[in-house]
Amino acid sequence: MGKDVIIACDFSSAEATFEFLDKFTEEKPFVKIGMELYYAEGPAIVKEIKKRGHKIFLDLKLHDIPNTVKKSMSVLSRLDVDMTNLHAAGTIDMMKAAVEGLTREDGTRPLLIAVTQLTSTSEERMQNELLINASINDTIVKYANNAKEAGLDGVVCSPLEAGMVKDSCGKSFMTVTPGVRFADGDVGDQVRVTTPEKAKEIGSDYIVVGRPITASDDPVAAYRRCVKEFVD
Ligand code: C5P
């Protein structure tokens, strides 16, 4: 499993996405396509970005009954993405069904990772609104273990949670971590952030970086800086 930088392509149209990707003439970055772009442009955007030679993390966070998730994952696997995800809150049964649906006839499948608790969910809201009477860290570690038991490859989490997930689930259980900022950069609306260098130290396998690259005056240079700090 290679460490890599994934660029969050949080654009609202294919046009804006390609205008951005066209800047990369020497490298083909791994890109994340989220709900906004997918719902705006549909599967065509995935196929086009794939055709251009990029690896794709399709971030649609599925959460439904096992049968529906299984069938939807089987449709997504035909898009030939490299990584996709779901909510661990859907239970181990749902996650197992997802793995089944995602697995192609030849036994291969995209990497499948789980969202444990969204980083926008505070411990207080989790306890008061969702009636989960555990600490948020215990919940994250439990959900990560559920994902592992279901046969998933890893979880999406804050880089600051990656260490405890690795400690509990093992080194080879992947952590994909957003919330990355350069030491001298803008934090924006992210609260718990870390630098690419620090994420590497903590043991993240992939970092997901959006605005520090997409909103930079020189996105290619910003991407290269991430790769240099995190991968090299
Ligand atoms: O622009 P920025 O670097 O903050 O983008 C981070 C990306 O990672 C966004 O696409 C955001 O939705 C996603 N993400 C996140 N925190 C999570 C899960 C996903 O920031 N817990």
GROMACS .gro file of C-alpha atoms and ligand atoms in nm:
model
  253
    1MET     CA    1   0.000   0.000   0.000
    2GLY     CA    2   0.161   0.323  -0.116
    3LYS     CA    3   0.124   0.649   0.064
    4ASP     CA    4  -0.036   0.913  -0.156
    5VAL     CA    5  -0.187   1.260  -0.162
    6ILE     CA    6  -0.553   1.272  -0.274
    7ILE     CA    7  -0.682   1.606  -0.404
    8ALA     CA    8  -1.042   1.680  -0.298
    9CYS     CA    9  -1.196   1.809  -0.622
   10ASP     CA   10  -1.477   1.999  -0.455
   11PHE     CA   11  -1.598   2.174  -0.767
   12SER     CA   12  -1.960   2.211  -0.876
   13SER     CA   13  -1.916   2.142  -1.247
   14ALA     CA   14  -1.717   1.932  -1.490
   15GLU     CA   15  -1.592   2.250  -1.653
   16ALA     CA   16  -1.434   2.382  -1.331
   17THR     CA   17  -1.291   2.040  -1.254
   18PHE     CA   18  -1.121   2.001  -1.589
   19GLU     CA   19  -0.993   2.358  -1.584
   20PHE     CA   20  -0.823   2.263  -1.257
   21LEU     CA   21  -0.695   1.921  -1.368
   22ASP     CA   22  -0.558   2.065  -1.695
   23LYS     CA   23  -0.297   2.250  -1.488
   24PHE     CA   24  -0.132   1.917  -1.411
   25THR     CA   25   0.073   1.841  -1.720
   26GLU     CA   26   0.345   1.626  -1.564
   27GLU     CA   27   0.167   1.424  -1.298
   28LYS     CA   28  -0.172   1.252  -1.262
   29PRO     CA   29  -0.283   1.313  -0.903
   30PHE     CA   30  -0.518   1.078  -0.716
   31VAL     CA   31  -0.847   1.273  -0.693
   32LYS     CA   32  -1.150   1.261  -0.465
   33ILE     CA   33  -1.493   1.311  -0.621
   34GLY     CA   34  -1.757   1.396  -0.363
   35MET     CA   35  -2.134   1.421  -0.361
   36GLU     CA   36  -2.149   1.775  -0.499
   37LEU     CA   37  -1.966   1.696  -0.821
   38TYR     CA   38  -2.115   1.347  -0.859
   39TYR     CA   39  -2.471   1.468  -0.816
   40ALA     CA   40  -2.409   1.754  -1.058
   41GLU     CA   41  -2.241   1.556  -1.333
   42GLY     CA   42  -2.323   1.189  -1.271
   43PRO     CA   43  -2.113   0.883  -1.360
   44ALA     CA   44  -1.983   1.056  -1.675
   45ILE     CA   45  -1.747   1.272  -1.469
   46VAL     CA   46  -1.598   0.962  -1.306
   47LYS     CA   47  -1.545   0.793  -1.642
   48GLU     CA   48  -1.386   1.103  -1.793
   49ILE     CA   49  -1.144   1.159  -1.505
   50LYS     CA   50  -1.054   0.789  -1.512
   51LYS     CA   51  -0.995   0.811  -1.887
   52ARG     CA   52  -0.750   1.091  -1.823
   53GLY     CA   53  -0.546   0.850  -1.612
   54HIS     CA   54  -0.625   0.962  -1.257
   55LYS     CA   55  -0.691   0.730  -0.965
   56ILE     CA   56  -1.029   0.810  -0.808
   57PHE     CA   57  -1.168   0.804  -0.455
   58LEU     CA   58  -1.547   0.822  -0.495
   59ASP     CA   59  -1.664   0.975  -0.168
   60LEU     CA   60  -2.041   0.907  -0.161
   61LYS     CA   61  -2.068   0.777   0.199
   62LEU     CA   62  -2.339   0.515   0.145
   63HIS     CA   63  -2.573   0.435   0.435
   64ASP     CA   64  -2.889   0.229   0.374
   65ILE     CA   65  -3.024  -0.123   0.424
   66PRO     CA   66  -2.771  -0.396   0.335
   67ASN     CA   67  -2.946  -0.506   0.015
   68THR     CA   68  -2.963  -0.153  -0.126
   69VAL     CA   69  -2.601  -0.082  -0.038
   70LYS     CA   70  -2.490  -0.411  -0.193
   71LYS     CA   71  -2.666  -0.336  -0.522
   72SER     CA   72  -2.544   0.024  -0.529
   73MET     CA   73  -2.186  -0.083  -0.461
   74SER     CA   74  -2.208  -0.328  -0.746
   75VAL     CA   75  -2.305  -0.041  -0.978
   76LEU     CA   76  -2.019   0.173  -0.845
   77SER     CA   77  -1.766  -0.106  -0.890
   78ARG     CA   78  -1.840  -0.100  -1.263
   79LEU     CA   79  -1.719   0.261  -1.269
   80ASP     CA   80  -1.374   0.122  -1.195
   81VAL     CA   81  -1.291   0.366  -0.915
   82ASP     CA   82  -0.993   0.290  -0.692
   83MET     CA   83  -1.153   0.369  -0.356
   84THR     CA   84  -1.502   0.433  -0.223
   85ASN     CA   85  -1.673   0.459   0.115
   86LEU     CA   86  -1.977   0.417   0.341
   87HIS     CA   87  -2.092   0.497   0.694
   88ALA     CA   88  -1.988   0.241   0.955
   89ALA     CA   89  -2.311   0.334   1.139
   90GLY     CA   90  -2.494   0.116   0.885
   91THR     CA   91  -2.375  -0.190   1.088
   92ILE     CA   92  -2.142  -0.479   1.018
   93ASP     CA   93  -2.409  -0.652   0.808
   94MET     CA   94  -2.439  -0.350   0.582
   95MET     CA   95  -2.061  -0.327   0.547
   96LYS     CA   96  -2.032  -0.698   0.461
   97ALA     CA   97  -2.303  -0.654   0.198
   98ALA     CA   98  -2.109  -0.359   0.058
   99VAL     CA   99  -1.793  -0.567   0.021
  100GLU     CA  100  -1.992  -0.838  -0.159
  101GLY     CA  101  -2.153  -0.588  -0.395
  102LEU     CA  102  -1.825  -0.415  -0.469
  103THR     CA  103  -1.633  -0.734  -0.550
  104ARG     CA  104  -1.611  -0.795  -0.923
  105GLU     CA  105  -1.641  -1.134  -1.090
  106ASP     CA  106  -1.263  -1.171  -1.105
  107GLY     CA  107  -1.241  -1.120  -0.727
  108THR     CA  108  -1.091  -0.769  -0.744
  109ARG     CA  109  -1.257  -0.464  -0.593
  110PRO     CA  110  -1.189  -0.098  -0.517
  111LEU     CA  111  -1.058  -0.019  -0.169
  112LEU     CA  112  -1.350   0.028   0.070
  113ILE     CA  113  -1.323   0.251   0.373
  114ALA     CA  114  -1.569   0.359   0.640
  115VAL     CA  115  -1.663   0.692   0.791
  116THR     CA  116  -1.674   0.641   1.168
  117GLN     CA  117  -1.809   0.962   1.317
  118LEU     CA  118  -1.800   1.268   1.093
  119THR     CA  119  -1.550   1.523   1.220
  120SER     CA  120  -1.837   1.773   1.226
  121THR     CA  121  -2.009   1.567   1.499
  122SER     CA  122  -1.906   1.676   1.848
  123GLU     CA  123  -1.902   1.437   2.140
  124GLU     CA  124  -2.179   1.641   2.303
  125ARG     CA  125  -2.415   1.613   2.003
  126MET     CA  126  -2.333   1.247   1.957
  127GLN     CA  127  -2.434   1.179   2.315
  128ASN     CA  128  -2.732   1.416   2.340
  129GLU     CA  129  -2.885   1.379   1.993
  130LEU     CA  130  -2.777   1.032   1.885
  131LEU     CA  131  -2.796   0.889   2.240
  132ILE     CA  132  -2.458   0.719   2.208
  133ASN     CA  133  -2.339   0.692   2.563
  134ALA     CA  134  -1.970   0.645   2.496
  135SER     CA  135  -1.684   0.883   2.436
  136ILE     CA  136  -1.633   0.988   2.075
  137ASN     CA  137  -1.290   0.823   2.071
  138ASP     CA  138  -1.428   0.490   2.194
  139THR     CA  139  -1.702   0.515   1.932
  140ILE     CA  140  -1.451   0.580   1.654
  141VAL     CA  141  -1.231   0.288   1.761
  142LYS     CA  142  -1.534   0.055   1.794
  143TYR     CA  143  -1.669   0.153   1.449
  144ALA     CA  144  -1.320   0.105   1.301
  145ASN     CA  145  -1.308  -0.245   1.450
  146ASN     CA  146  -1.654  -0.317   1.309
  147ALA     CA  147  -1.531  -0.208   0.967
  148LYS     CA  148  -1.230  -0.436   1.000
  149GLU     CA  149  -1.451  -0.728   1.103
  150ALA     CA  150  -1.670  -0.670   0.797
  151GLY     CA  151  -1.363  -0.696   0.574
  152LEU     CA  152  -1.314  -0.329   0.490
  153ASP     CA  153  -0.969  -0.185   0.423
  154GLY     CA  154  -0.972   0.110   0.658
  155VAL     CA  155  -1.142   0.428   0.775
  156VAL     CA  156  -1.160   0.798   0.700
  157CYS     CA  157  -1.064   0.988   1.013
  158SER     CA  158  -0.894   1.297   1.141
  159PRO     CA  159  -0.515   1.259   1.137
  160LEU     CA  160  -0.530   1.307   1.512
  161GLU     CA  161  -0.739   0.988   1.539
  162ALA     CA  162  -0.525   0.782   1.299
  163GLY     CA  163  -0.284   0.675   1.573
  164MET     CA  164  -0.549   0.522   1.798
  165VAL     CA  165  -0.716   0.348   1.502
  166LYS     CA  166  -0.380   0.195   1.401
  167ASP     CA  167  -0.308   0.093   1.761
  168SER     CA  168  -0.640  -0.090   1.785
  169CYS     CA  169  -0.688  -0.228   1.431
  170GLY     CA  170  -0.330  -0.286   1.328
  171LYS     CA  171  -0.079  -0.109   1.105
  172SER     CA  172  -0.214  -0.247   0.780
  173PHE     CA  173  -0.565  -0.111   0.847
  174MET     CA  174  -0.570   0.203   0.634
  175THR     CA  175  -0.633   0.555   0.756
  176VAL     CA  176  -0.737   0.818   0.505
  177THR     CA  177  -0.715   1.160   0.662
  178PRO     CA  178  -0.857   1.501   0.562
  179GLY     CA  179  -0.798   1.813   0.770
  180VAL     CA  180  -0.451   1.879   0.634
  181ARG     CA  181  -0.298   2.224   0.623
  182PHE     CA  182   0.050   2.363   0.556
  183ALA     CA  183   0.224   2.498   0.864
  184ASP     CA  184   0.211   2.850   0.716
  185GLY     CA  185  -0.135   2.816   0.556
  186ASP     CA  186  -0.497   2.914   0.620
  187VAL     CA  187  -0.697   2.675   0.839
  188GLY     CA  188  -1.038   2.775   0.693
  189ASP     CA  189  -1.331   2.591   0.855
  190GLN     CA  190  -1.127   2.285   0.956
  191VAL     CA  191  -1.074   2.265   1.330
  192ARG     CA  192  -0.848   1.972   1.405
  193VAL     CA  193  -0.577   2.008   1.145
  194THR     CA  194  -0.229   1.882   1.091
  195THR     CA  195   0.049   1.928   0.835
  196PRO     CA  196   0.135   1.671   0.565
  197GLU     CA  197   0.464   1.605   0.745
  198LYS     CA  198   0.292   1.541   1.078
  199ALA     CA  199   0.028   1.318   0.909
  200LYS     CA  200   0.315   1.109   0.775
  201GLU     CA  201   0.463   1.080   1.123
  202ILE     CA  202   0.128   0.974   1.272
  203GLY     CA  203   0.099   0.700   1.011
  204SER     CA  204  -0.177   0.818   0.774
  205ASP     CA  205  -0.179   0.616   0.453
  206TYR     CA  206  -0.350   0.879   0.239
  207ILE     CA  207  -0.406   1.246   0.304
  208VAL     CA  208  -0.703   1.421   0.146
  209VAL     CA  209  -0.619   1.782   0.065
  210GLY     CA  210  -0.868   2.029  -0.081
  211ARG     CA  211  -0.837   2.403  -0.053
  212PRO     CA  212  -0.463   2.421   0.029
  213ILE     CA  213  -0.421   2.295  -0.330
  214THR     CA  214  -0.741   2.394  -0.514
  215ALA     CA  215  -0.747   2.753  -0.383
  216SER     CA  216  -0.374   2.807  -0.416
  217ASP     CA  217  -0.231   3.056  -0.668
  218ASP     CA  218  -0.013   2.771  -0.790
  219PRO     CA  219  -0.200   2.440  -0.738
  220VAL     CA  220   0.072   2.230  -0.900
  221ALA     CA  221   0.339   2.371  -0.667
  222ALA     CA  222   0.108   2.320  -0.366
  223TYR     CA  223   0.042   1.960  -0.471
  224ARG     CA  224   0.414   1.896  -0.512
  225ARG     CA  225   0.480   2.043  -0.169
  226CYS     CA  226   0.225   1.801  -0.018
  227VAL     CA  227   0.386   1.507  -0.195
  228LYS     CA  228   0.732   1.617  -0.083
  229GLU     CA  229   0.625   1.652   0.281
  230PHE     CA  230   0.403   1.343   0.298
  231VAL     CA  231   0.540   1.086   0.054
  232ASP     CA  232   0.906   1.153  -0.025
  233C5P     O1  233  -1.055   2.191   0.154
  233C5P     P1  234  -1.022   2.086   0.257
  233C5P     O2  235  -0.876   2.044   0.256
  233C5P     O3  236  -1.072   2.122   0.394
  233C5P     O4  237  -1.103   1.959   0.206
  233C5P     C1  238  -1.109   1.841   0.279
  233C5P     C2  239  -1.199   1.743   0.209
  233C5P     O5  240  -1.216   1.630   0.292
  233C5P     C3  241  -1.339   1.793   0.178
  233C5P     O6  242  -1.382   1.729   0.057
  233C5P     C4  243  -1.421   1.746   0.295
  233C5P     O7  244  -1.555   1.726   0.264
  233C5P     C5  245  -1.353   1.612   0.324
  233C5P     N1  246  -1.370   1.562   0.461
  233C5P     C6  247  -1.332   1.635   0.573
  233C5P     N2  248  -1.350   1.581   0.697
  233C5P     C7  249  -1.404   1.460   0.712
  233C5P     C8  250  -1.443   1.386   0.600
  233C5P     C9  251  -1.424   1.441   0.474
  233C5P     O8  252  -1.280   1.743   0.560
  233C5P     N3  253  -1.418   1.409   0.831
   0.00000   0.00000   0.00000
